[in-house]
mmCIF file of C-alpha atoms and ligand atoms in Angstrom:
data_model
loop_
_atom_site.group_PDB
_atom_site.id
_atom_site.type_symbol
_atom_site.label_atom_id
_atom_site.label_comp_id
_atom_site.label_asym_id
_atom_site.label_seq_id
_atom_site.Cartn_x
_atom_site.Cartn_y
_atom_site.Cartn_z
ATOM 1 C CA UNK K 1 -85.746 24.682 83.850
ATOM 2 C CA UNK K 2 -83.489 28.066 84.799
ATOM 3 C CA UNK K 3 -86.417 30.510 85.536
ATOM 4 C CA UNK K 4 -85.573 34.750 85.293
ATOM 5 C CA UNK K 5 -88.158 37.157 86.176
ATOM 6 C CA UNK K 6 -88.965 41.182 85.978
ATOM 7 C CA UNK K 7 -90.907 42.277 89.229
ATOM 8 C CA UNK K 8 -92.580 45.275 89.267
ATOM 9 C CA UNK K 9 -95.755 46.742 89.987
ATOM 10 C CA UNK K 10 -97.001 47.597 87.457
ATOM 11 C CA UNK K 11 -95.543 45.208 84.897
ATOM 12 C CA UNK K 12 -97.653 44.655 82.175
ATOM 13 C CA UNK K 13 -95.889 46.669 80.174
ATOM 14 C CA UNK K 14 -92.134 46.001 80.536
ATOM 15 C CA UNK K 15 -90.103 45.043 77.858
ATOM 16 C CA UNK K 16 -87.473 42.902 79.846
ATOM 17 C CA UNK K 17 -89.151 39.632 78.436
ATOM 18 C CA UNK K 18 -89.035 40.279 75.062
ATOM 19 C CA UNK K 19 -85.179 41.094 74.951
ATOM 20 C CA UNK K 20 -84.303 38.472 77.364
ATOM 21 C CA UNK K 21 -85.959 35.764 75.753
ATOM 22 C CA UNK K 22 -84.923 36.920 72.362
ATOM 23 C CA UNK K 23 -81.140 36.766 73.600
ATOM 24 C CA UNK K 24 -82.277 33.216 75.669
ATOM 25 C CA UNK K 25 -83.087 31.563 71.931
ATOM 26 C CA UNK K 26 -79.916 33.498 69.998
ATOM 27 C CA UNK K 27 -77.856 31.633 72.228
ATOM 28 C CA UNK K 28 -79.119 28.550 72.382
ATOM 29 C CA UNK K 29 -80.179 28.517 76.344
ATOM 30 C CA UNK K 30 -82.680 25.693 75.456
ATOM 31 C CA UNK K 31 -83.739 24.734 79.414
ATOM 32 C CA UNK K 32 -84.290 28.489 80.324
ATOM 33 C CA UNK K 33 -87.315 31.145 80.464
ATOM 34 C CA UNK K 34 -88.003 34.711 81.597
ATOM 35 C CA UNK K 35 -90.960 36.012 82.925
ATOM 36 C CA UNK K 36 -92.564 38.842 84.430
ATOM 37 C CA UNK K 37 -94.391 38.270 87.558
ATOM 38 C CA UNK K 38 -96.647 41.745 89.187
ATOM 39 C CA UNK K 39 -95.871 41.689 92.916
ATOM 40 C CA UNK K 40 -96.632 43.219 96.426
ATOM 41 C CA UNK K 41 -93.917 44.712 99.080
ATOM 42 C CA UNK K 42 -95.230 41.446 101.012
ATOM 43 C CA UNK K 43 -93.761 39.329 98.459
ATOM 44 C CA UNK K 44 -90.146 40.591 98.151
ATOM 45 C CA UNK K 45 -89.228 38.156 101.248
ATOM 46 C CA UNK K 46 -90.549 35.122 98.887
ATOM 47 C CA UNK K 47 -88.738 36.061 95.975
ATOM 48 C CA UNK K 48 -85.365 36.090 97.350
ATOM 49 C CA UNK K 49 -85.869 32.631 98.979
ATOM 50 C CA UNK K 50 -86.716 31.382 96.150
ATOM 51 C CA UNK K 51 -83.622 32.158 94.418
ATOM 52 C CA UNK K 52 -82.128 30.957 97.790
ATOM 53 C CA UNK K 53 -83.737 27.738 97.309
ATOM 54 C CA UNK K 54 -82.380 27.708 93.050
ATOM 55 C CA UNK K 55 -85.903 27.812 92.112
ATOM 56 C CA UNK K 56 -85.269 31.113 90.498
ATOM 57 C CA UNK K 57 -81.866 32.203 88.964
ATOM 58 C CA UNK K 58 -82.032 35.422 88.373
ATOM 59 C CA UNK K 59 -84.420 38.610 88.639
ATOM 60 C CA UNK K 60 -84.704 42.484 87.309
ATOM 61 C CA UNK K 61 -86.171 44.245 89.973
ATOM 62 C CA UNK K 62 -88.112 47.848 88.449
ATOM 63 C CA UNK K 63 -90.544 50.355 89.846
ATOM 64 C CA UNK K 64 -91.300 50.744 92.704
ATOM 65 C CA UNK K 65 -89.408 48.343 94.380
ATOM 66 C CA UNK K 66 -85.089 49.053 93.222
ATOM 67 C CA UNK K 67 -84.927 50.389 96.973
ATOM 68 C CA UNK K 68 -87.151 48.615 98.632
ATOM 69 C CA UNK K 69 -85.874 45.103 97.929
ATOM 70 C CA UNK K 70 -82.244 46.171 99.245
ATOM 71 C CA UNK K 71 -83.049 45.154 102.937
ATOM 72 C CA UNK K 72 -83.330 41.293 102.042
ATOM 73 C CA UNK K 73 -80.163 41.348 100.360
ATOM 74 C CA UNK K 74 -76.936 39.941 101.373
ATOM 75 C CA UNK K 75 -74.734 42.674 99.219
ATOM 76 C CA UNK K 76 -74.593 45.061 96.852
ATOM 77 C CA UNK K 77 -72.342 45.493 93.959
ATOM 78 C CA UNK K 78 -70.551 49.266 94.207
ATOM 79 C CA UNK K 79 -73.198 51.023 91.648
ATOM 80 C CA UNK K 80 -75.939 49.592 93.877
ATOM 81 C CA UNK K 81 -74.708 51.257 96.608
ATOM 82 C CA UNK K 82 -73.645 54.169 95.859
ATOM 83 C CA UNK K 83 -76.924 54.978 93.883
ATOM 84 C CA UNK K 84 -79.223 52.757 96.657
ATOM 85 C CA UNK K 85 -81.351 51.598 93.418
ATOM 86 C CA UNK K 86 -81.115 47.757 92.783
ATOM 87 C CA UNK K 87 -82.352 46.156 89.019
ATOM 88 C CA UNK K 88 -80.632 42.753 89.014
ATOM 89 C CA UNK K 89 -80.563 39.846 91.472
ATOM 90 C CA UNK K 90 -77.880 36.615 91.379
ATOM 91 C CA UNK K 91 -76.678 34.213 94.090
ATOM 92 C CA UNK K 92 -72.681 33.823 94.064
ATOM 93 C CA UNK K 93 -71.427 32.159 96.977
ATOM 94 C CA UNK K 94 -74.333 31.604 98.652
ATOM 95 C CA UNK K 95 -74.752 34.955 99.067
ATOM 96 C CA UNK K 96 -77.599 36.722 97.070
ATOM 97 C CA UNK K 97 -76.072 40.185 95.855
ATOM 98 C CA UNK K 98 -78.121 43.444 94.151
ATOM 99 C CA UNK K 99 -76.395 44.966 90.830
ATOM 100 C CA UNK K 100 -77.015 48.436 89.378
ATOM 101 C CA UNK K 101 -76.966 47.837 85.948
ATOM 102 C CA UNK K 102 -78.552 50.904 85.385
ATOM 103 C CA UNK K 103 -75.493 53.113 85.761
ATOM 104 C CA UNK K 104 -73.901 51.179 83.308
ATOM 105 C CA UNK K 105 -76.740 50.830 80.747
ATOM 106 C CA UNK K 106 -76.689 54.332 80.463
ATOM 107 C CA UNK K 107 -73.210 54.914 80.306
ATOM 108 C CA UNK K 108 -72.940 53.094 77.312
ATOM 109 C CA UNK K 109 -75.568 54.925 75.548
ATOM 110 C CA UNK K 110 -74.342 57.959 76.172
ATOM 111 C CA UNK K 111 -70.901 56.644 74.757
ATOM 112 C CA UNK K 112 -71.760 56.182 71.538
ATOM 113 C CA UNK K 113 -69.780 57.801 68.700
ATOM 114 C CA UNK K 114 -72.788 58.272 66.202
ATOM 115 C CA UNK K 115 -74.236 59.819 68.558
ATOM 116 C CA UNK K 116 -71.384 62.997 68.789
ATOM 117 C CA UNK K 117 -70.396 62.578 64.942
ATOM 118 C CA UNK K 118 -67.382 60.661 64.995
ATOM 119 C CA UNK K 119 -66.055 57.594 64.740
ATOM 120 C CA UNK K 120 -64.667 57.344 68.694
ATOM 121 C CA UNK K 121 -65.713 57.907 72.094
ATOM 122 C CA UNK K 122 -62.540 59.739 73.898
ATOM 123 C CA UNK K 123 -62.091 58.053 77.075
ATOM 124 C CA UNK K 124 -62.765 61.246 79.562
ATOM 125 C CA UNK K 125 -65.082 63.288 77.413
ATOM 126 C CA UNK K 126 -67.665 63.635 79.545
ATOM 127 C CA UNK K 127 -65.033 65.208 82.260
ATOM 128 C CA UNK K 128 -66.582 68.964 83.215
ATOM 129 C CA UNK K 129 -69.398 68.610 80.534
ATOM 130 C CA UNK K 130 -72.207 70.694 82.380
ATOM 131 C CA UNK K 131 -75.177 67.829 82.321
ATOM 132 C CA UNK K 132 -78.744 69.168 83.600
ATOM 133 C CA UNK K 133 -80.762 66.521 85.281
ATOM 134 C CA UNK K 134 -84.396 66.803 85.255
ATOM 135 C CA UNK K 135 -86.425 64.738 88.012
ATOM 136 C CA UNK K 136 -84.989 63.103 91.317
ATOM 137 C CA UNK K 137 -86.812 59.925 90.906
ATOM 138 C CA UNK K 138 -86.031 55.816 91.196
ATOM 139 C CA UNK K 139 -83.462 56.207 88.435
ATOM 140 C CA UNK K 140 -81.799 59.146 88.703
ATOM 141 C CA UNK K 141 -79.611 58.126 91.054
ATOM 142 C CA UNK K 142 -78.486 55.965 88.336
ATOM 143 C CA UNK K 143 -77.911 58.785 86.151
ATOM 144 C CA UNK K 144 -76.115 60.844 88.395
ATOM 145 C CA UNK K 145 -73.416 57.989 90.104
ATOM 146 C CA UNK K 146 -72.775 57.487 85.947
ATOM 147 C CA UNK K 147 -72.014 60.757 85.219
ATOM 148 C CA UNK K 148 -70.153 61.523 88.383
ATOM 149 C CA UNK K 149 -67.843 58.557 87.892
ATOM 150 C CA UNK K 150 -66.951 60.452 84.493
ATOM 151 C CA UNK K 151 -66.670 63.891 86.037
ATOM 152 C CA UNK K 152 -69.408 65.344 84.466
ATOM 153 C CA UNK K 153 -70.372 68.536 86.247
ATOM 154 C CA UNK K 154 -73.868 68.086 87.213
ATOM 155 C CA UNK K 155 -76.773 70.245 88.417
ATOM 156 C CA UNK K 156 -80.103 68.990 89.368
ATOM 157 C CA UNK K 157 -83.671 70.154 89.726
ATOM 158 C CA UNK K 158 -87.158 68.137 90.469
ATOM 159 C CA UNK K 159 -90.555 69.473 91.250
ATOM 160 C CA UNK K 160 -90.629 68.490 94.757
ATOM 161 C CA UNK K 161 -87.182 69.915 96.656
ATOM 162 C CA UNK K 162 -86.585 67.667 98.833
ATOM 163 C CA UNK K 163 -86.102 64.599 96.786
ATOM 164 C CA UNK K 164 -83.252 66.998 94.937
ATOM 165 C CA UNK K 165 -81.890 67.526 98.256
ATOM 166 C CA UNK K 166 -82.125 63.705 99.313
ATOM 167 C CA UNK K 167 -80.374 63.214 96.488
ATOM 168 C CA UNK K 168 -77.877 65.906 97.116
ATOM 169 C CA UNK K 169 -76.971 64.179 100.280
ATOM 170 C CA UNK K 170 -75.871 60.539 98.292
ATOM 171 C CA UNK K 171 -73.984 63.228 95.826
ATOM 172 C CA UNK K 172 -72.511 66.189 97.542
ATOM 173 C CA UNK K 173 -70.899 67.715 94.315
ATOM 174 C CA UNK K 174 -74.182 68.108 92.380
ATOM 175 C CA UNK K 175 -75.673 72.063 92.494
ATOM 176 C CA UNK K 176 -79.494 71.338 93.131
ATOM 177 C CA UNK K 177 -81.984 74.640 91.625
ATOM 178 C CA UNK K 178 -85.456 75.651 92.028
ATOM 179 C CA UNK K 179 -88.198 73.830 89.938
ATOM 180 C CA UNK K 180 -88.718 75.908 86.587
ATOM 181 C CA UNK K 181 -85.140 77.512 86.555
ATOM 182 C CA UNK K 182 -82.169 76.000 84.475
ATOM 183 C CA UNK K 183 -78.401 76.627 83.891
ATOM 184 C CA UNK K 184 -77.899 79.251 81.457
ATOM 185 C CA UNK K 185 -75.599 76.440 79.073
ATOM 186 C CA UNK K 186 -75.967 72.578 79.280
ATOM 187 C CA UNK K 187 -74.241 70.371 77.088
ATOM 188 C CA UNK K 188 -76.768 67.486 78.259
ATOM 189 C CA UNK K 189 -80.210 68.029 79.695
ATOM 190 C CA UNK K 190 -81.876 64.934 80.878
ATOM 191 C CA UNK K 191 -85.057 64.460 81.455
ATOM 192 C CA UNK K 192 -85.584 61.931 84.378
ATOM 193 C CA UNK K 193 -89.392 62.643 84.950
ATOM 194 C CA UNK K 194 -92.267 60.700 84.296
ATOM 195 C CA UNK K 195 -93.414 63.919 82.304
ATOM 196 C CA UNK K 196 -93.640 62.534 78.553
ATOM 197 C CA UNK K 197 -95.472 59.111 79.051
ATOM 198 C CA UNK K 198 -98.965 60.319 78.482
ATOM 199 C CA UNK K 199 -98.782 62.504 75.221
ATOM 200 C CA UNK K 200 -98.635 65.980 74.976
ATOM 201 C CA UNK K 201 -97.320 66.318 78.356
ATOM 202 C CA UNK K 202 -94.069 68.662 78.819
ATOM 203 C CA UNK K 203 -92.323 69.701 81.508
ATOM 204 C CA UNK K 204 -92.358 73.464 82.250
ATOM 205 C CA UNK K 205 -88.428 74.516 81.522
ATOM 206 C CA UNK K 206 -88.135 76.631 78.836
ATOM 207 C CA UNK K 207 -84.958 76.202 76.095
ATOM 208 C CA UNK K 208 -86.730 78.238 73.614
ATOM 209 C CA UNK K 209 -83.193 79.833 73.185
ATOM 210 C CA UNK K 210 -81.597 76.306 72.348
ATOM 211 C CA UNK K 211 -82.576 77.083 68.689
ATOM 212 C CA UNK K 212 -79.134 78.499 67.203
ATOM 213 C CA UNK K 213 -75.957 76.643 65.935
ATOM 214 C CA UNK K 214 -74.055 77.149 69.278
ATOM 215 C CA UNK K 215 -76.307 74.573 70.750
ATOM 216 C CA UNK K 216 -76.898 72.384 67.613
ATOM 217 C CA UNK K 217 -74.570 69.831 69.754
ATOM 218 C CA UNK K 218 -76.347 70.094 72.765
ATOM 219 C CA UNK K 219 -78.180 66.318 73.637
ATOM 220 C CA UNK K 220 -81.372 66.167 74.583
ATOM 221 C CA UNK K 221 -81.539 62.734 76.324
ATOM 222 C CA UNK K 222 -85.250 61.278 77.568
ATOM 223 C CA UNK K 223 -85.290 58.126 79.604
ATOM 224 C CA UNK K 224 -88.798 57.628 78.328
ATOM 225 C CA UNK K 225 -89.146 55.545 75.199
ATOM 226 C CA UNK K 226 -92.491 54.563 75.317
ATOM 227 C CA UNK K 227 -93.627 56.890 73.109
ATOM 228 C CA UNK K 228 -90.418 57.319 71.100
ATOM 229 C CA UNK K 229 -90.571 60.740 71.333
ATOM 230 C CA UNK K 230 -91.822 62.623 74.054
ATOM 231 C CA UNK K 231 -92.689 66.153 73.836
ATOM 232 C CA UNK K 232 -89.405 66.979 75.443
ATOM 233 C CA UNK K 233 -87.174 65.074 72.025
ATOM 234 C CA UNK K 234 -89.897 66.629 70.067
ATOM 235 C CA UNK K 235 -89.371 70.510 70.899
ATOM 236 C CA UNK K 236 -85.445 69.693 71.124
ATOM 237 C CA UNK K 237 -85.223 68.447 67.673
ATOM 238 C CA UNK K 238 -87.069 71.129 65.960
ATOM 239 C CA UNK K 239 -84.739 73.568 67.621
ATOM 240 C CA UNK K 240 -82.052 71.164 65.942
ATOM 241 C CA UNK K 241 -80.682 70.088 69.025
ATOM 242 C CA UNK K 242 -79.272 66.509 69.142
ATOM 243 C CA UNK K 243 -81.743 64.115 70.745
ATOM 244 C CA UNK K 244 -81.994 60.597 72.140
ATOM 245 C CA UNK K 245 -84.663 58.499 73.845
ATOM 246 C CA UNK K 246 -84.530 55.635 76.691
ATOM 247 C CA UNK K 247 -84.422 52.768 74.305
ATOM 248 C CA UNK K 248 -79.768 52.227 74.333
ATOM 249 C CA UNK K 249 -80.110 52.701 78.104
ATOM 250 C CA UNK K 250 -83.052 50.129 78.498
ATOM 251 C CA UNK K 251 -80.983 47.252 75.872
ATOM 252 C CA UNK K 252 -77.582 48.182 77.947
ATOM 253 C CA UNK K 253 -78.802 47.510 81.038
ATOM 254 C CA UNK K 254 -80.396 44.256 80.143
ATOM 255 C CA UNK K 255 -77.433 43.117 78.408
ATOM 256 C CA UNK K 256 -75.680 43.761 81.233
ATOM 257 C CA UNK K 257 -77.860 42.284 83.592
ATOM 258 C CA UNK K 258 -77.898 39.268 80.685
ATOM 259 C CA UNK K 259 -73.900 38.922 81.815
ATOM 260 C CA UNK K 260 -74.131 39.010 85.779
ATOM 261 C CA UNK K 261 -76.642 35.263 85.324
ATOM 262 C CA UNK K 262 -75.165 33.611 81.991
ATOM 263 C CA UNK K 263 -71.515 35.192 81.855
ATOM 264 C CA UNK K 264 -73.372 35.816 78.203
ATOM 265 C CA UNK K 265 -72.463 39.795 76.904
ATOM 266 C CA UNK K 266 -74.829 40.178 73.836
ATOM 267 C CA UNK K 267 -74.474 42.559 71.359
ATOM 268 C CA UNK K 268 -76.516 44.993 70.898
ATOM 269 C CA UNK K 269 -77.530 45.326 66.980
ATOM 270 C CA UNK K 270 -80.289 46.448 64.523
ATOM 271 C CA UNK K 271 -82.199 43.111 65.250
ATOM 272 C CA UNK K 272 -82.357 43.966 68.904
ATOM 273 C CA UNK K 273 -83.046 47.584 68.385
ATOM 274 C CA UNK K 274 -85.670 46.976 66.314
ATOM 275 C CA UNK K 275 -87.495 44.415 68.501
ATOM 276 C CA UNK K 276 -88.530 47.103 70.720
ATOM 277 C CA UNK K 277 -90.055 49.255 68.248
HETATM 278 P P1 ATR H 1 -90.127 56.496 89.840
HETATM 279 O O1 ATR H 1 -89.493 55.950 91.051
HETATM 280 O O2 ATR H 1 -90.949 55.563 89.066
HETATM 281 O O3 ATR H 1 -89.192 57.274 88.985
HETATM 282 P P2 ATR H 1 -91.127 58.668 91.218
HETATM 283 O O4 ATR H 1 -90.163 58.393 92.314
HETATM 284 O O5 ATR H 1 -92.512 59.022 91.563
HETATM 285 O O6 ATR H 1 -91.245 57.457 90.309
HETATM 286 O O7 ATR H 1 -90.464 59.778 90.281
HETATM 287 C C1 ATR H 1 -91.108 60.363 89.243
HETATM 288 C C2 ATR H 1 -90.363 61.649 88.884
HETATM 289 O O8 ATR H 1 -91.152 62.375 87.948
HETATM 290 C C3 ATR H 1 -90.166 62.568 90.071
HETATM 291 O O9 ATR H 1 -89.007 63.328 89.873
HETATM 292 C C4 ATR H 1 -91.421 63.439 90.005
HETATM 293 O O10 ATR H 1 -91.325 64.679 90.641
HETATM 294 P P3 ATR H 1 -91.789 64.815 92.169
HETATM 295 O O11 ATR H 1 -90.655 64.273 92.990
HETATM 296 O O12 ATR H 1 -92.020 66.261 92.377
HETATM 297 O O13 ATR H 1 -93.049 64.002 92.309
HETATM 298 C C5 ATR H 1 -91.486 63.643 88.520
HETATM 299 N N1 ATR H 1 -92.811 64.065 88.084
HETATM 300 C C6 ATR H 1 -93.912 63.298 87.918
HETATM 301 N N2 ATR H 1 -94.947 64.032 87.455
HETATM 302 C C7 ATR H 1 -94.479 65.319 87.330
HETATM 303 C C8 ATR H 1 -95.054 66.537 86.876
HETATM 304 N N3 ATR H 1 -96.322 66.622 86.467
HETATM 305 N N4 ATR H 1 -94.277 67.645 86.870
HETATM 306 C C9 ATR H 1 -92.979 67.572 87.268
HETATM 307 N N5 ATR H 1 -92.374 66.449 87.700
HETATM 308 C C10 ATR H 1 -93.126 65.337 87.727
#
């Protein structure tokens, strides 16, 4: 049997089994399984022996633990190092290596034509978009090494400072602003924050003036999609700005991650999209 697992703590509620044992069945990987398994910083040591030992192929590491399990590693794919955020786990060579797939996952989410109106993706046009990112969290690193790589132009704010400013250090091009404020025009705002998980909450940063036609393309991009649609997507699509929840990120990354253990790149269509509703 080829055993995957999600760690996490909590877990309960991660959807990484569902879409990798849905993709496990489609093709045909008869002798393998993915689980999720709730663990302690104690036990990070035992997991990567175990895929030492083959008794595990592969693992998605989530919250809190895409930093904390880089120590036991033996290397890190670029993305994982630039961003210091780890969410997939493979032995090649003997060697056990961390992958961001996260970058990537969102990457191709935000590259989707629909999503801008037209029928291609141009290959640089997120080069000097002005992207506002909300929260300095486990994943935003992820967010901003993305958006960097495409030259986005990228200013940052979080609640607490200096997690902007740690973040400023891995990233010296981003602007970091006070809590509250915002650029006067975004073409992306991403919100990065827990704020949106339990309903009704918002986060304080007003865009009541988002509401006219010159900002009708702005995105409004939550990585929350558990609900569907925070208050954040809520408020941005009455004002008739575009909007888009966490759901293409969450299916990119784990087709991605899908790749790195099976050399398997699923598609992602209405079946799988739907599966996570
Ligand atoms: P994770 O690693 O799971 O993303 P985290 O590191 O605690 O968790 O990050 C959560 C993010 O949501 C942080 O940016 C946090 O802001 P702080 O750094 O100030 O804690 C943000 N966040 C959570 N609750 C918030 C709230 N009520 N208002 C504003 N930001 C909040």
């Amino acid at each position: 049997m080829k055993k995957y697992l999600v760690i996490g703590n909590p877990i309960e509620h991660s959807f990484s089994p569902l879409i990798h044992n849905h993709w496990i069945k489609k093709y045909h990987l008869i002798d393998s399984i993915y689980e999720k398994k709730k663990i302690e910083k104690k036990d990070l040591k035992n997991i990567i022996e175990d895929i030492r030992e083959d008794k595990i192929v592969g693992v998605n590491v989530t919250v809190p633990f895409k930093k904390l399990i880089i120590p036991f590693l033996d290397k890190l794919d670029f993305a994982a190092k630039e961003t210091q955020s780890v969410n997939t786990l493979f032995k090649t060579n003997n060697k056990i290596v961390g992958y961001n797939t996260d970058s990537r996952g969102f990457l191709d989410s935000i590259q989707q034509p629909h999503l801008w109106g037209s029928n291609s993706i141009a290959p640089n046009f997120l080069k000097g978009k002005h992207v506002f990112v909300i929260g300095a969290g486990g994943v935003t690193s992820s967010i901003i090494s993305a958006l960097k790589s495409e030259g986005a132009k990228i200013v940052l704010s979080n609640r607490t400072r200096e997690k902007a400013n740690q973040l400023k250090k891995l990233f010296p091009d981003i602007e970091v602003i006070d809590w509250g404020k915002r650029p006067p025009n975004c073409n992306i705002v991403i919100n990065t924050t827990s704020v949106g998980l339990t309903k009704d909450e918002e986060i304080k940063i007003d865009f009541s003036d988002y509401d006219n036609d010159s900002h009708k393309n702005t995105l409004f991009y939550d990585l929350i999609y558990n609900p569907k649609e925070t208050m954040f997507l809520k408020k941005a699509r009455l004002r008739g700005n575009k909007t888009m929840n966490g759901k293409m990120m969450f299916l990119n990354q784990a087709k991605y991650a899908f790749n790195i253990w099976t050399k398997i790149l699923p598609k992602i269509n209405d079946e799988e999209i739907k599966l996570l509703d």
